[in-house]
mmCIF file with all atom_site columns, N, CA and C in Angstrom:
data_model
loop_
_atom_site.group_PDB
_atom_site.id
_atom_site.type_symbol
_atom_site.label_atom_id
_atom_site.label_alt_id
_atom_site.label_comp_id
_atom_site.label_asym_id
_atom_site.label_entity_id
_atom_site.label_seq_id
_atom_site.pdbx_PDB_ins_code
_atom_site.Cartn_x
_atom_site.Cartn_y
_atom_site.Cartn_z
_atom_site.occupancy
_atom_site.B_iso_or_equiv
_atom_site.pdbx_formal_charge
_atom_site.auth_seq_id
_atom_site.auth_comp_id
_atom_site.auth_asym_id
_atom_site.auth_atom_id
_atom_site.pdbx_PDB_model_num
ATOM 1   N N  . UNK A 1 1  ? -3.365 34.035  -13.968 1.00 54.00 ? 226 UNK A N  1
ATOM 2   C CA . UNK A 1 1  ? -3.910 34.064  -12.628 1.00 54.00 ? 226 UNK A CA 1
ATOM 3   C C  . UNK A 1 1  ? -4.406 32.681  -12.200 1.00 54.00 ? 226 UNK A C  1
ATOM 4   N N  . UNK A 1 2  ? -4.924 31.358  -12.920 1.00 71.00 ? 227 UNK A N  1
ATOM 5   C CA . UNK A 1 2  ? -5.726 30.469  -12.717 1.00 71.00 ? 227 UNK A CA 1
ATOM 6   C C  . UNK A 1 2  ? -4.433 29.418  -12.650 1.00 71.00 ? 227 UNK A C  1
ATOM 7   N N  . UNK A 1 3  ? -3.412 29.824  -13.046 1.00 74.00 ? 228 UNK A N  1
ATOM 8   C CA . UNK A 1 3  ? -2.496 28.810  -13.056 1.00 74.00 ? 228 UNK A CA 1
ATOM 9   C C  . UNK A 1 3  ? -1.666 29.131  -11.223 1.00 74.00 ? 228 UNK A C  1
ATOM 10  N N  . UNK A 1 4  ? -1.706 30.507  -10.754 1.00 82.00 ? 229 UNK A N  1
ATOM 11  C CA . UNK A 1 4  ? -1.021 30.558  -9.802  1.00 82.00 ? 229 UNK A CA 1
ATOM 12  C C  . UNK A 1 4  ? -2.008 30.436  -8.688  1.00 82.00 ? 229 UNK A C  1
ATOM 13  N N  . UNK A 1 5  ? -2.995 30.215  -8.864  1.00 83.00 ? 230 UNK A N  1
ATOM 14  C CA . UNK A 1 5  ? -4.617 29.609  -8.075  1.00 83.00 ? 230 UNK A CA 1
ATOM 15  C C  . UNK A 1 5  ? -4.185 28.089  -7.403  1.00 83.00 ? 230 UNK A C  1
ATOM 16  N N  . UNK A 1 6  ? -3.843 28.248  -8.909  1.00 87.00 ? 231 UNK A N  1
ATOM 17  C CA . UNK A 1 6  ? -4.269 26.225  -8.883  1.00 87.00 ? 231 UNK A CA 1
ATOM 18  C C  . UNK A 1 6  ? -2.571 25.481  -8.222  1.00 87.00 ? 231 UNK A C  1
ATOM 19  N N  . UNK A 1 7  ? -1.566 26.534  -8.454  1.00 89.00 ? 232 UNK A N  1
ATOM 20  C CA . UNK A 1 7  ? -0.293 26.160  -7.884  1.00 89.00 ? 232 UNK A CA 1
ATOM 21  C C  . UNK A 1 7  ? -0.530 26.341  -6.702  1.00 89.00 ? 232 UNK A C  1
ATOM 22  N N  . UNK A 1 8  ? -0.938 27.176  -5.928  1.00 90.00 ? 233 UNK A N  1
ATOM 23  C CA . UNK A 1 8  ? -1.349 27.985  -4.721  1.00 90.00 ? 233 UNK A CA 1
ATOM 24  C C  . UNK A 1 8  ? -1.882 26.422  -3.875  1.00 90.00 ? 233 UNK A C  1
ATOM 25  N N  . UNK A 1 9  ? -3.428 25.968  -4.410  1.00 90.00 ? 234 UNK A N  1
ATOM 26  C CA . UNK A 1 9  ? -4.407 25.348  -4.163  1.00 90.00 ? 234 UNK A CA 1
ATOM 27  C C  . UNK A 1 9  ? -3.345 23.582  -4.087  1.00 90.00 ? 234 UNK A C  1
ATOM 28  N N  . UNK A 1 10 ? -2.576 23.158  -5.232  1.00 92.00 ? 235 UNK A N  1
ATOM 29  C CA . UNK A 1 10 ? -1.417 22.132  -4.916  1.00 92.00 ? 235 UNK A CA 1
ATOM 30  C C  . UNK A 1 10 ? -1.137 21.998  -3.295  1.00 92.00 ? 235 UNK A C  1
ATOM 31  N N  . UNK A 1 11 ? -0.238 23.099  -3.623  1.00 91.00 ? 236 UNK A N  1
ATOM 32  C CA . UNK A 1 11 ? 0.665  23.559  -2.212  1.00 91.00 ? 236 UNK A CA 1
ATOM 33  C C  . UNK A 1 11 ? 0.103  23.734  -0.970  1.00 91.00 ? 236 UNK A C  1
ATOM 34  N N  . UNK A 1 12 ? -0.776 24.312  -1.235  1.00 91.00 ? 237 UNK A N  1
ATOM 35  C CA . UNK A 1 12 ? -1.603 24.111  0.418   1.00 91.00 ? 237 UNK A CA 1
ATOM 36  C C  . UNK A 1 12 ? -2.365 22.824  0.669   1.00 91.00 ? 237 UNK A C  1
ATOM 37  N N  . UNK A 1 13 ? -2.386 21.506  0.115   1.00 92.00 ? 238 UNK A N  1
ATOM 38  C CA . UNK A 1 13 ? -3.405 20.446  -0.064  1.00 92.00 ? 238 UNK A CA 1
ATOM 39  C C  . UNK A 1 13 ? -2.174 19.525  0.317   1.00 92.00 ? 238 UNK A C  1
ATOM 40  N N  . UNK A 1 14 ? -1.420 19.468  -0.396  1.00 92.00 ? 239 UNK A N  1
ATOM 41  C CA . UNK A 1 14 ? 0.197  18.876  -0.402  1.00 92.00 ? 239 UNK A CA 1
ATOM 42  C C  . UNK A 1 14 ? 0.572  19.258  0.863   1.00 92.00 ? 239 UNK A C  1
ATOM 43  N N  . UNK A 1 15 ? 0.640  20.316  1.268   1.00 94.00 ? 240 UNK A N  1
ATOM 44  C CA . UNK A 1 15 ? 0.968  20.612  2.763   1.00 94.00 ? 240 UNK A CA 1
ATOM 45  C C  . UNK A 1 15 ? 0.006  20.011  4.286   1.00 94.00 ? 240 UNK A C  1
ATOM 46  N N  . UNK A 1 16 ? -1.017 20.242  3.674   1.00 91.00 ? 241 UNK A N  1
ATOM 47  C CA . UNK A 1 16 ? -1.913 19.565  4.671   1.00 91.00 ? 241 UNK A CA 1
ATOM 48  C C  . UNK A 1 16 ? -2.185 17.876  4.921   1.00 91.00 ? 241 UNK A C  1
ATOM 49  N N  . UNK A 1 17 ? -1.657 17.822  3.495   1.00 89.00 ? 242 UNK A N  1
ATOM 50  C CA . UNK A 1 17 ? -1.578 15.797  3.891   1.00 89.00 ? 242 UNK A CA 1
ATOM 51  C C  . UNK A 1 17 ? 0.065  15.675  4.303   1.00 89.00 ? 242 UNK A C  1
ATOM 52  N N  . UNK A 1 18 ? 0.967  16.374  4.331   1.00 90.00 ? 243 UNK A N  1
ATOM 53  C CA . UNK A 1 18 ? 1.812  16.600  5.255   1.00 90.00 ? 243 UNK A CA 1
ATOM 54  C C  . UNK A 1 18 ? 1.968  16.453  6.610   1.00 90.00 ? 243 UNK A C  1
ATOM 55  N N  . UNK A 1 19 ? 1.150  17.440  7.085   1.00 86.00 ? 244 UNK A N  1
ATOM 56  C CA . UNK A 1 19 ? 0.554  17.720  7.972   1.00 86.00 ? 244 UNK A CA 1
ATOM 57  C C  . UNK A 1 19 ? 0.224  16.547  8.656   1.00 86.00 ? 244 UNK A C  1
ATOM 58  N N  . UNK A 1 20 ? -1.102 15.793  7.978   1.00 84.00 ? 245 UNK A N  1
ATOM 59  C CA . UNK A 1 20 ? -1.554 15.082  8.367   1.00 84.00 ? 245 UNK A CA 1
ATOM 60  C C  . UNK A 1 20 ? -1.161 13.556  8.637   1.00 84.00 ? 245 UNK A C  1
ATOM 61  N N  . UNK A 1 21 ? -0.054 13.317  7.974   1.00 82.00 ? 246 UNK A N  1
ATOM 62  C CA . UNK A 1 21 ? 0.388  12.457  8.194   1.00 82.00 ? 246 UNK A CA 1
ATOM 63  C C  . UNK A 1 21 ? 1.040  12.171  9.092   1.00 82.00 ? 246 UNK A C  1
ATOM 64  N N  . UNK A 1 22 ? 1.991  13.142  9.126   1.00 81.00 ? 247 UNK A N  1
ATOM 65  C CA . UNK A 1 22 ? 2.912  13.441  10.789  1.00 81.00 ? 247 UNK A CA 1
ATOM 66  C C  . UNK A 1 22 ? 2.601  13.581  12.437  1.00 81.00 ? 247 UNK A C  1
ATOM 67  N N  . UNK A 1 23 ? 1.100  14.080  12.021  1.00 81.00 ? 248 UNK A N  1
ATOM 68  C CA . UNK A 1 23 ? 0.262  14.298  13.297  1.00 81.00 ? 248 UNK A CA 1
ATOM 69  C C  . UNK A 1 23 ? -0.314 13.465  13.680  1.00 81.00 ? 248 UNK A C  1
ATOM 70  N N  . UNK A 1 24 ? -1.404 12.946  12.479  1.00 77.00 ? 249 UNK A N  1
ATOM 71  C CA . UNK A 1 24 ? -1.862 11.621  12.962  1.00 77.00 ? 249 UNK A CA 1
ATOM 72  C C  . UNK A 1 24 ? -1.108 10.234  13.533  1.00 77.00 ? 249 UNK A C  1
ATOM 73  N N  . UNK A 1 25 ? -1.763 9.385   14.180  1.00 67.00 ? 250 UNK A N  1
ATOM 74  C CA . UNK A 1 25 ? -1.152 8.343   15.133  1.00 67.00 ? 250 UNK A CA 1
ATOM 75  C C  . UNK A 1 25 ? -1.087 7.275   14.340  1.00 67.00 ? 250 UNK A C  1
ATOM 76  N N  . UNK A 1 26 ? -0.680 6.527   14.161  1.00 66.00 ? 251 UNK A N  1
ATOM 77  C CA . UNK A 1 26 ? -1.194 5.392   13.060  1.00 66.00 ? 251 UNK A CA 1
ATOM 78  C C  . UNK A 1 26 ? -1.316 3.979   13.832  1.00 66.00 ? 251 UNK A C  1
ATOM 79  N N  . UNK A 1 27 ? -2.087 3.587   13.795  1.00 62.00 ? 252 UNK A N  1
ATOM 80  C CA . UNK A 1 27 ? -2.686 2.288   14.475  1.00 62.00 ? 252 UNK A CA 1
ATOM 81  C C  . UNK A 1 27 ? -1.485 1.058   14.618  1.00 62.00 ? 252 UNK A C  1
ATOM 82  N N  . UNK A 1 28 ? -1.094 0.803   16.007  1.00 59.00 ? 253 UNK A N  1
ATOM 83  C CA . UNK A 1 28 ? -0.373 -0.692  16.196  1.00 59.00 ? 253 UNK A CA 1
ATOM 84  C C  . UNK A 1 28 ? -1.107 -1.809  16.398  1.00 59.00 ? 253 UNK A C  1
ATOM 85  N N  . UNK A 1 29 ? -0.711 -2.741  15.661  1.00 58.00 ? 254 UNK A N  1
ATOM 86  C CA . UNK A 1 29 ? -1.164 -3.710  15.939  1.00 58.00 ? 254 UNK A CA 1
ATOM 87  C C  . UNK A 1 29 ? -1.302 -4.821  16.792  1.00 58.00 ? 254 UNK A C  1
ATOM 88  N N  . UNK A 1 30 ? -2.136 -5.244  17.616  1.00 64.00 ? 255 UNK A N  1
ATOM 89  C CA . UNK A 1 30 ? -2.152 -6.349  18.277  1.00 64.00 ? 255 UNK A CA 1
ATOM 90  C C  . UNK A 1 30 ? -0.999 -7.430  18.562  1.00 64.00 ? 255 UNK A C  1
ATOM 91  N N  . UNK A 1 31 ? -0.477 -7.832  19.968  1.00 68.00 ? 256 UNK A N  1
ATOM 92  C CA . UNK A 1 31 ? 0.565  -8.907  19.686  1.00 68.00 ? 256 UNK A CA 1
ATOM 93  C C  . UNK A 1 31 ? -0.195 -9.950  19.386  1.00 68.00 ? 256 UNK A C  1
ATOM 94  N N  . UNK A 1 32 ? 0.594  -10.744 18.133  1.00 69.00 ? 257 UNK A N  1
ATOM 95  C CA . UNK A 1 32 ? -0.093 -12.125 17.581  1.00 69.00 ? 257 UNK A CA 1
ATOM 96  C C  . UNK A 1 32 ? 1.304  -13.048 18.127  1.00 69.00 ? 257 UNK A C  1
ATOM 97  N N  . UNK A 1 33 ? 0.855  -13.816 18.076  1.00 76.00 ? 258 UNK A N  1
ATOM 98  C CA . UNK A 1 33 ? 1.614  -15.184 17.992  1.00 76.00 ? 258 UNK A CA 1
ATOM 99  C C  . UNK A 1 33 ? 1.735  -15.490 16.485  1.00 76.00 ? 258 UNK A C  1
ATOM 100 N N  . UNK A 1 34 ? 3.724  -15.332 16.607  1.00 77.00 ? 259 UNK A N  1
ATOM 101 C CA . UNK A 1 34 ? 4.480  -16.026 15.123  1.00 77.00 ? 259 UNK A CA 1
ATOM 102 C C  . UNK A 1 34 ? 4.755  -17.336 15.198  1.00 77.00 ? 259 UNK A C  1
ATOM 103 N N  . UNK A 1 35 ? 4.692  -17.259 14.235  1.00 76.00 ? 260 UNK A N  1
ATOM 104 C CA . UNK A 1 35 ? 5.416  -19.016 13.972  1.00 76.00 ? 260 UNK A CA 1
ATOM 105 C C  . UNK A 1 35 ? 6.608  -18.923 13.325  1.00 76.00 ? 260 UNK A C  1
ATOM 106 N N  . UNK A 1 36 ? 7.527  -19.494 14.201  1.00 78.00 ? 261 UNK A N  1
ATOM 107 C CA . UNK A 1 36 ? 8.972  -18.999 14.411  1.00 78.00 ? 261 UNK A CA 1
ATOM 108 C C  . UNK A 1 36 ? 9.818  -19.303 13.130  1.00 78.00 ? 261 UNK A C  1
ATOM 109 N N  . UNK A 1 37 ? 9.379  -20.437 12.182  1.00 81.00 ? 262 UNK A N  1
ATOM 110 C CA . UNK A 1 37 ? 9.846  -21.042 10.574  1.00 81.00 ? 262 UNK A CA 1
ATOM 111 C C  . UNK A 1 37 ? 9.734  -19.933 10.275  1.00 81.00 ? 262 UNK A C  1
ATOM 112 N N  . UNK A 1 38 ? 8.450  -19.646 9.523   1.00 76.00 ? 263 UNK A N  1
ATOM 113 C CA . UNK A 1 38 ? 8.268  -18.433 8.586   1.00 76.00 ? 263 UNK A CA 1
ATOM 114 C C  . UNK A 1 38 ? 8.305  -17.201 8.783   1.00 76.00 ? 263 UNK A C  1
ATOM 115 N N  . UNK A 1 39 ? 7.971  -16.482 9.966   1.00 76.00 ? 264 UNK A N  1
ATOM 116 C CA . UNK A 1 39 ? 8.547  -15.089 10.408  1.00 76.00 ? 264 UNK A CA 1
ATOM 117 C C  . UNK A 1 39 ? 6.010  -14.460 10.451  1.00 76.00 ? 264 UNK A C  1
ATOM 118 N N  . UNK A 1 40 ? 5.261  -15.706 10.128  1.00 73.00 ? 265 UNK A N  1
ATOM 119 C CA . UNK A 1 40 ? 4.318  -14.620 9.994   1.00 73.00 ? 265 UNK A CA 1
ATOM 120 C C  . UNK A 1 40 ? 3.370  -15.228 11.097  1.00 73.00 ? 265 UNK A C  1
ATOM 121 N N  . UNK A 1 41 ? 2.222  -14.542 11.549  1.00 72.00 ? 266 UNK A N  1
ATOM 122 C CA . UNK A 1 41 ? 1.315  -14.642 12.346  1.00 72.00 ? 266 UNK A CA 1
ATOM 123 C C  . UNK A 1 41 ? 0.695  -16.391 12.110  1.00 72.00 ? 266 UNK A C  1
ATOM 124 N N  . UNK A 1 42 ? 0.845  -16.780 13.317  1.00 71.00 ? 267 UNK A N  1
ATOM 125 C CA . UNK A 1 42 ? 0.352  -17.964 13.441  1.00 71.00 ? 267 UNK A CA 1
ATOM 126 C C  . UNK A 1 42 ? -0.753 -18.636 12.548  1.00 71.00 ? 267 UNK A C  1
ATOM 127 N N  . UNK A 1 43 ? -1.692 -17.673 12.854  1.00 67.00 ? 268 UNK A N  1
ATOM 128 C CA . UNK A 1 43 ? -3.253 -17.539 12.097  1.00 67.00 ? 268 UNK A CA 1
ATOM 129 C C  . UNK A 1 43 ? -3.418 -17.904 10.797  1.00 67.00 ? 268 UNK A C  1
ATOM 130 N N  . UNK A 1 44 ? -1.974 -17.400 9.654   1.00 67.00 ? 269 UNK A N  1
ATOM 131 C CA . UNK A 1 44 ? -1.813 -17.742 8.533   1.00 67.00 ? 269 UNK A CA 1
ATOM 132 C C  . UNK A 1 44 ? -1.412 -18.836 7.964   1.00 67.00 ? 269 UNK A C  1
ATOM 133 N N  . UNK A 1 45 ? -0.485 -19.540 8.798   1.00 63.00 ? 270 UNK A N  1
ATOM 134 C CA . UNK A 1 45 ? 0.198  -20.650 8.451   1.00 63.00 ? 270 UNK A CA 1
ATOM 135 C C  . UNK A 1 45 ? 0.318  -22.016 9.232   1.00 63.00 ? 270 UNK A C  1
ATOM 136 N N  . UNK A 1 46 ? -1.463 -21.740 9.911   1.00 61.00 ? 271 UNK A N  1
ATOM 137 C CA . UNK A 1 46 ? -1.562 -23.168 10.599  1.00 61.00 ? 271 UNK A CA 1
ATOM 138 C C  . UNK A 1 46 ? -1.756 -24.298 10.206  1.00 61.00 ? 271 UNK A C  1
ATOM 139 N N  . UNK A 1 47 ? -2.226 -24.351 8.766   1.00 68.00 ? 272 UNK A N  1
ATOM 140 C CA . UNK A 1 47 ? -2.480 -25.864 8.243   1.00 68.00 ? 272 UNK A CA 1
ATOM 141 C C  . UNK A 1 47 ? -3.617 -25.918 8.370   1.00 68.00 ? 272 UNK A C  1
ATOM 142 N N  . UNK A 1 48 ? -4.192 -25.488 8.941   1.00 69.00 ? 273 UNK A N  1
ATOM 143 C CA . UNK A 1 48 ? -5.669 -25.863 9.150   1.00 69.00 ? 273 UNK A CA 1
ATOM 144 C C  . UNK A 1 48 ? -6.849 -25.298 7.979   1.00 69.00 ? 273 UNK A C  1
ATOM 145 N N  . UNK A 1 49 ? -6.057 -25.135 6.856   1.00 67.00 ? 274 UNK A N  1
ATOM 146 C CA . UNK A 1 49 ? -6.863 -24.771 5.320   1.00 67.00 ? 274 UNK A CA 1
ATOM 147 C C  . UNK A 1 49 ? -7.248 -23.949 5.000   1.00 67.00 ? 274 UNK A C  1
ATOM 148 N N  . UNK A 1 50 ? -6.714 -22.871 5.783   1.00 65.00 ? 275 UNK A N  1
ATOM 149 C CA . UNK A 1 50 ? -7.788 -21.258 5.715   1.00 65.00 ? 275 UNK A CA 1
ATOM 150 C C  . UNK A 1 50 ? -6.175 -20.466 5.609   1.00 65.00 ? 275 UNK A C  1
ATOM 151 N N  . UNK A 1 51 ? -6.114 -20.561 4.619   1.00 70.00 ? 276 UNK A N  1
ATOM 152 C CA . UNK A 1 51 ? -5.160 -19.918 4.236   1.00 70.00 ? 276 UNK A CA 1
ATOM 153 C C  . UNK A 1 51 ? -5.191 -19.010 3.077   1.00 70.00 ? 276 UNK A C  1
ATOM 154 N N  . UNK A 1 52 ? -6.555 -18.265 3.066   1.00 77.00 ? 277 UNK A N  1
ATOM 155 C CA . UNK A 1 52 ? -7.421 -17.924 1.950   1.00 77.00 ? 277 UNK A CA 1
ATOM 156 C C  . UNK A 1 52 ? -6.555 -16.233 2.048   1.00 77.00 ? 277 UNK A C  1
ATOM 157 N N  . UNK A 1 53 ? -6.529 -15.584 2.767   1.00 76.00 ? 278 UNK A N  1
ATOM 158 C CA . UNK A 1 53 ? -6.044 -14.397 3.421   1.00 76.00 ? 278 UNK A CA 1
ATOM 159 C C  . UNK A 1 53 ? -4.644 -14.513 2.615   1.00 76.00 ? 278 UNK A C  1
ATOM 160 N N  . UNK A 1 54 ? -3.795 -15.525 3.008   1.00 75.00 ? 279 UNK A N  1
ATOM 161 C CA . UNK A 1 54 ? -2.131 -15.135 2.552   1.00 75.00 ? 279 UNK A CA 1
ATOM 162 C C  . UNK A 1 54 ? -2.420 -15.377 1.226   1.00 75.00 ? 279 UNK A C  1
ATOM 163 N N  . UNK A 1 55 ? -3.281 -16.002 0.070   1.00 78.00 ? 280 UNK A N  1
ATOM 164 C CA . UNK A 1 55 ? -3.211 -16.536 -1.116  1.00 78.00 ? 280 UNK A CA 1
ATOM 165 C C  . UNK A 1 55 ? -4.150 -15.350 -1.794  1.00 78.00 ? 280 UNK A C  1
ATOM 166 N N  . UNK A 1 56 ? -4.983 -14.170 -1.288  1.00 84.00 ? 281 UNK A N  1
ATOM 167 C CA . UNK A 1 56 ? -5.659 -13.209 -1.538  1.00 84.00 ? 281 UNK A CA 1
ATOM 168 C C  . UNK A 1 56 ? -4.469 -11.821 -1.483  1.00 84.00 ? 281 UNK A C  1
ATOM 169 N N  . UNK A 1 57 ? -3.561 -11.921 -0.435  1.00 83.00 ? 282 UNK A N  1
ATOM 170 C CA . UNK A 1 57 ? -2.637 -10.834 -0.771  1.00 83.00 ? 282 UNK A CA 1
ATOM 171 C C  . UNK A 1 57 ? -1.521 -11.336 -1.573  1.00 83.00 ? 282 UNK A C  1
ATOM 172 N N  . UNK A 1 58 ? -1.188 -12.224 -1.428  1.00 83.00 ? 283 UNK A N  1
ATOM 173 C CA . UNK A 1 58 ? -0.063 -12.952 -2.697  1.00 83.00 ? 283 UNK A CA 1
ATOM 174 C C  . UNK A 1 58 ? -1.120 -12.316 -4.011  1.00 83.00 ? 283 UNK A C  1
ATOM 175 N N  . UNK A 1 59 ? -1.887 -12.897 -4.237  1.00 86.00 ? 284 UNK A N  1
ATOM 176 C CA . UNK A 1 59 ? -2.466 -12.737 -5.567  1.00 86.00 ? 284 UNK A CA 1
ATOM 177 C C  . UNK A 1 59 ? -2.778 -11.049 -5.910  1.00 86.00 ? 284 UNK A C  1
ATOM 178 N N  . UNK A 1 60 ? -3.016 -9.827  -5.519  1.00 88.00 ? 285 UNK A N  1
ATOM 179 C CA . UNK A 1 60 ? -3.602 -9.403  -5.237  1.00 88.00 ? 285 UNK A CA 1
ATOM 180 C C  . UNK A 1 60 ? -1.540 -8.293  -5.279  1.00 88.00 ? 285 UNK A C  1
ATOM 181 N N  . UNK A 1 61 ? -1.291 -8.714  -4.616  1.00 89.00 ? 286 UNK A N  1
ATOM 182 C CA . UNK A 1 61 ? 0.497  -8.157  -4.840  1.00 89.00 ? 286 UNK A CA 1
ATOM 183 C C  . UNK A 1 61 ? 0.867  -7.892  -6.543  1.00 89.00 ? 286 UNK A C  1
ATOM 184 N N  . UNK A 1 62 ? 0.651  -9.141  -6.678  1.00 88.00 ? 287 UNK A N  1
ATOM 185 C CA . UNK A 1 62 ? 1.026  -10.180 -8.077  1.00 88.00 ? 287 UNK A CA 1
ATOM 186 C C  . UNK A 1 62 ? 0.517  -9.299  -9.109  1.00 88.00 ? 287 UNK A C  1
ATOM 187 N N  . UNK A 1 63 ? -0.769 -9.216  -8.898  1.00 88.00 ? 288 UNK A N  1
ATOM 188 C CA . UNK A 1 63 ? -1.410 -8.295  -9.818  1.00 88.00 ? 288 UNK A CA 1
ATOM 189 C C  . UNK A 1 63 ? -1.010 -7.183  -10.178 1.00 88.00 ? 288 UNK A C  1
ATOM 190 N N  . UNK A 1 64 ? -1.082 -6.119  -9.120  1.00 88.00 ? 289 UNK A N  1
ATOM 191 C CA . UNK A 1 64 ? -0.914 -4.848  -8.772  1.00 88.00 ? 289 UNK A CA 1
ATOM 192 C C  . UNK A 1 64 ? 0.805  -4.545  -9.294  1.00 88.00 ? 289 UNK A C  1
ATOM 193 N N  . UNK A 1 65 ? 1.658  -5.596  -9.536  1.00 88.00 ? 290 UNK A N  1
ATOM 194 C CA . UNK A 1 65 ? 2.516  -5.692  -9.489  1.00 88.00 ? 290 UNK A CA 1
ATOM 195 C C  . UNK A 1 65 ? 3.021  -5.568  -11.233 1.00 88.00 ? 290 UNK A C  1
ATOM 196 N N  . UNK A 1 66 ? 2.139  -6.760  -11.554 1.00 90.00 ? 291 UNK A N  1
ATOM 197 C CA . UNK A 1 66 ? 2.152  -6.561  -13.284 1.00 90.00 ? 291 UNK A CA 1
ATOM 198 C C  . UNK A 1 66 ? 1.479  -5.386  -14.000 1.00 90.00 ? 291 UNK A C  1
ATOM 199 N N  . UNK A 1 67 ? 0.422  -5.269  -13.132 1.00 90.00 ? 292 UNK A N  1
ATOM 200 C CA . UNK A 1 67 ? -0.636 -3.805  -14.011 1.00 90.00 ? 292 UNK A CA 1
ATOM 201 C C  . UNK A 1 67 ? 0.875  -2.828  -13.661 1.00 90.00 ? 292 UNK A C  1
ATOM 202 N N  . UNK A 1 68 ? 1.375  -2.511  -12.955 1.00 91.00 ? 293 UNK A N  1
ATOM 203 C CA . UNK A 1 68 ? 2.200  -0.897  -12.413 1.00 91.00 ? 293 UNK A CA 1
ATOM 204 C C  . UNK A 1 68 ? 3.004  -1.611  -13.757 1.00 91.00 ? 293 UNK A C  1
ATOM 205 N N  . UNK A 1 69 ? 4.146  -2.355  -14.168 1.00 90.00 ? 294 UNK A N  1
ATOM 206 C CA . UNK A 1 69 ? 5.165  -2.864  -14.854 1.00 90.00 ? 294 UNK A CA 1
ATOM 207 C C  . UNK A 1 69 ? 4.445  -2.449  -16.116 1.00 90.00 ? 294 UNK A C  1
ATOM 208 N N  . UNK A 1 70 ? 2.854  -2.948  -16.200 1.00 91.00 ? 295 UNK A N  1
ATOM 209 C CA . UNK A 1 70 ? 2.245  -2.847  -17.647 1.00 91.00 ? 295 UNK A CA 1
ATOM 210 C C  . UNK A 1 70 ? 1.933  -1.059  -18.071 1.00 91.00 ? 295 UNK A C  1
ATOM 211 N N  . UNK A 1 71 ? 1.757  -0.502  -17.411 1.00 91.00 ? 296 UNK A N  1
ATOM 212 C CA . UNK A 1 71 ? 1.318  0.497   -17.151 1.00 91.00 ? 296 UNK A CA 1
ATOM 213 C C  . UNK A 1 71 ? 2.229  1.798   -17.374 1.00 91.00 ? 296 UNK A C  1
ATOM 214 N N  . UNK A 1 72 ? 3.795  1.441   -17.018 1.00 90.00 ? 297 UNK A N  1
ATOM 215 C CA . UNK A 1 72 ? 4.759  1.878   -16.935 1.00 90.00 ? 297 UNK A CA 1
ATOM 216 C C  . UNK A 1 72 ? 5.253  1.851   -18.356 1.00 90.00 ? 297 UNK A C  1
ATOM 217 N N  . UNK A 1 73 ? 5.012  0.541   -18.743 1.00 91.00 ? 298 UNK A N  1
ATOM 218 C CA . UNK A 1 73 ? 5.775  -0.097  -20.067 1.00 91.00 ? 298 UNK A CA 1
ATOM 219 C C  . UNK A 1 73 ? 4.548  0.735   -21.584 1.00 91.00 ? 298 UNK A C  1
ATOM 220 N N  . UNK A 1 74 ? 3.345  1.339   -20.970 1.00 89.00 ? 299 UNK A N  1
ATOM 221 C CA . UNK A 1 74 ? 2.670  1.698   -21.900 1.00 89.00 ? 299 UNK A CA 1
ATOM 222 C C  . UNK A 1 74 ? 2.701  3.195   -21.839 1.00 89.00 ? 299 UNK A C  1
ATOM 223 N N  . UNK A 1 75 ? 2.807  3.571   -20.821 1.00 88.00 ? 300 UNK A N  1
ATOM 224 C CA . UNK A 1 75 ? 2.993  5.290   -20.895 1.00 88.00 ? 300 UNK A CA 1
ATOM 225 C C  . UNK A 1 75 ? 4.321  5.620   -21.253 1.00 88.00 ? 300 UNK A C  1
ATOM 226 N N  . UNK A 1 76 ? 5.244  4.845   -21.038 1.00 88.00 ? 301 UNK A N  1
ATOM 227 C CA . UNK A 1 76 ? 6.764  5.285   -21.657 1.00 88.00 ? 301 UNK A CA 1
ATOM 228 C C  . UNK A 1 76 ? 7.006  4.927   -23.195 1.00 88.00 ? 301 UNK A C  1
ATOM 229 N N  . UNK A 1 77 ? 5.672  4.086   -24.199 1.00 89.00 ? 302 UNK A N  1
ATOM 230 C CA . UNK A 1 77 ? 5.890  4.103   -25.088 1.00 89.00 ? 302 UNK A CA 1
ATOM 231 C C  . UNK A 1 77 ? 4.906  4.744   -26.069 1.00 89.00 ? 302 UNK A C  1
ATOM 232 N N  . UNK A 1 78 ? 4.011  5.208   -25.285 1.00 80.00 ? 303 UNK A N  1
ATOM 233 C CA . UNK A 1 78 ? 3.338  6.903   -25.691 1.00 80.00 ? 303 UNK A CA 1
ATOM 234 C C  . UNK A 1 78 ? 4.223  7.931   -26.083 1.00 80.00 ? 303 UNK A C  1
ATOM 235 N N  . UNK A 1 79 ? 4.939  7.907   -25.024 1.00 70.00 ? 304 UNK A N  1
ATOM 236 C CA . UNK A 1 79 ? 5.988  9.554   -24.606 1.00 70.00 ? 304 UNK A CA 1
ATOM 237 C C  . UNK A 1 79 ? 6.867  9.737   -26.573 1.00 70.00 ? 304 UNK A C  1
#
């Protein structure tokens, strides 16, 4: 009985972020000014030294990127 609860309780939770995803609106963003070389928002790639933002998601990618690879590479050699 606790197993067809808890399948039950999945399925309707799973359905509702369904739901919710489809319904909800999801936020557009602002027109920025690109800079036509690189394809990204002006703001990032002005030279002007504050380029702290693109070197925080680079890094921050990078990471997230090796932990999933590491992560992957350690639960498949559990199994």
């Amino acid at each position: 009985m606790s197993g067809k609860k808890t399948l039950r309780r999945t399925a309707l939770l799973l359905t509702a972020m369904a739901v919710l995803a489809v319904l909800v609106p999801t936020a557009l963003a602002a027109d920025a000014a690109v800079d036509a070389d690189t394809g990204l928002p002006a703001f990032l790639s002005d030279g002007a030294g504050n380029d702290s933002l693109e070197l925080l998601t680079f890094f921050l990618f990078f990471v997230g990127y090796i932990s999933m690879g590491a992560a992957f590479v350690f639960f498949m050699s559990e199994r």
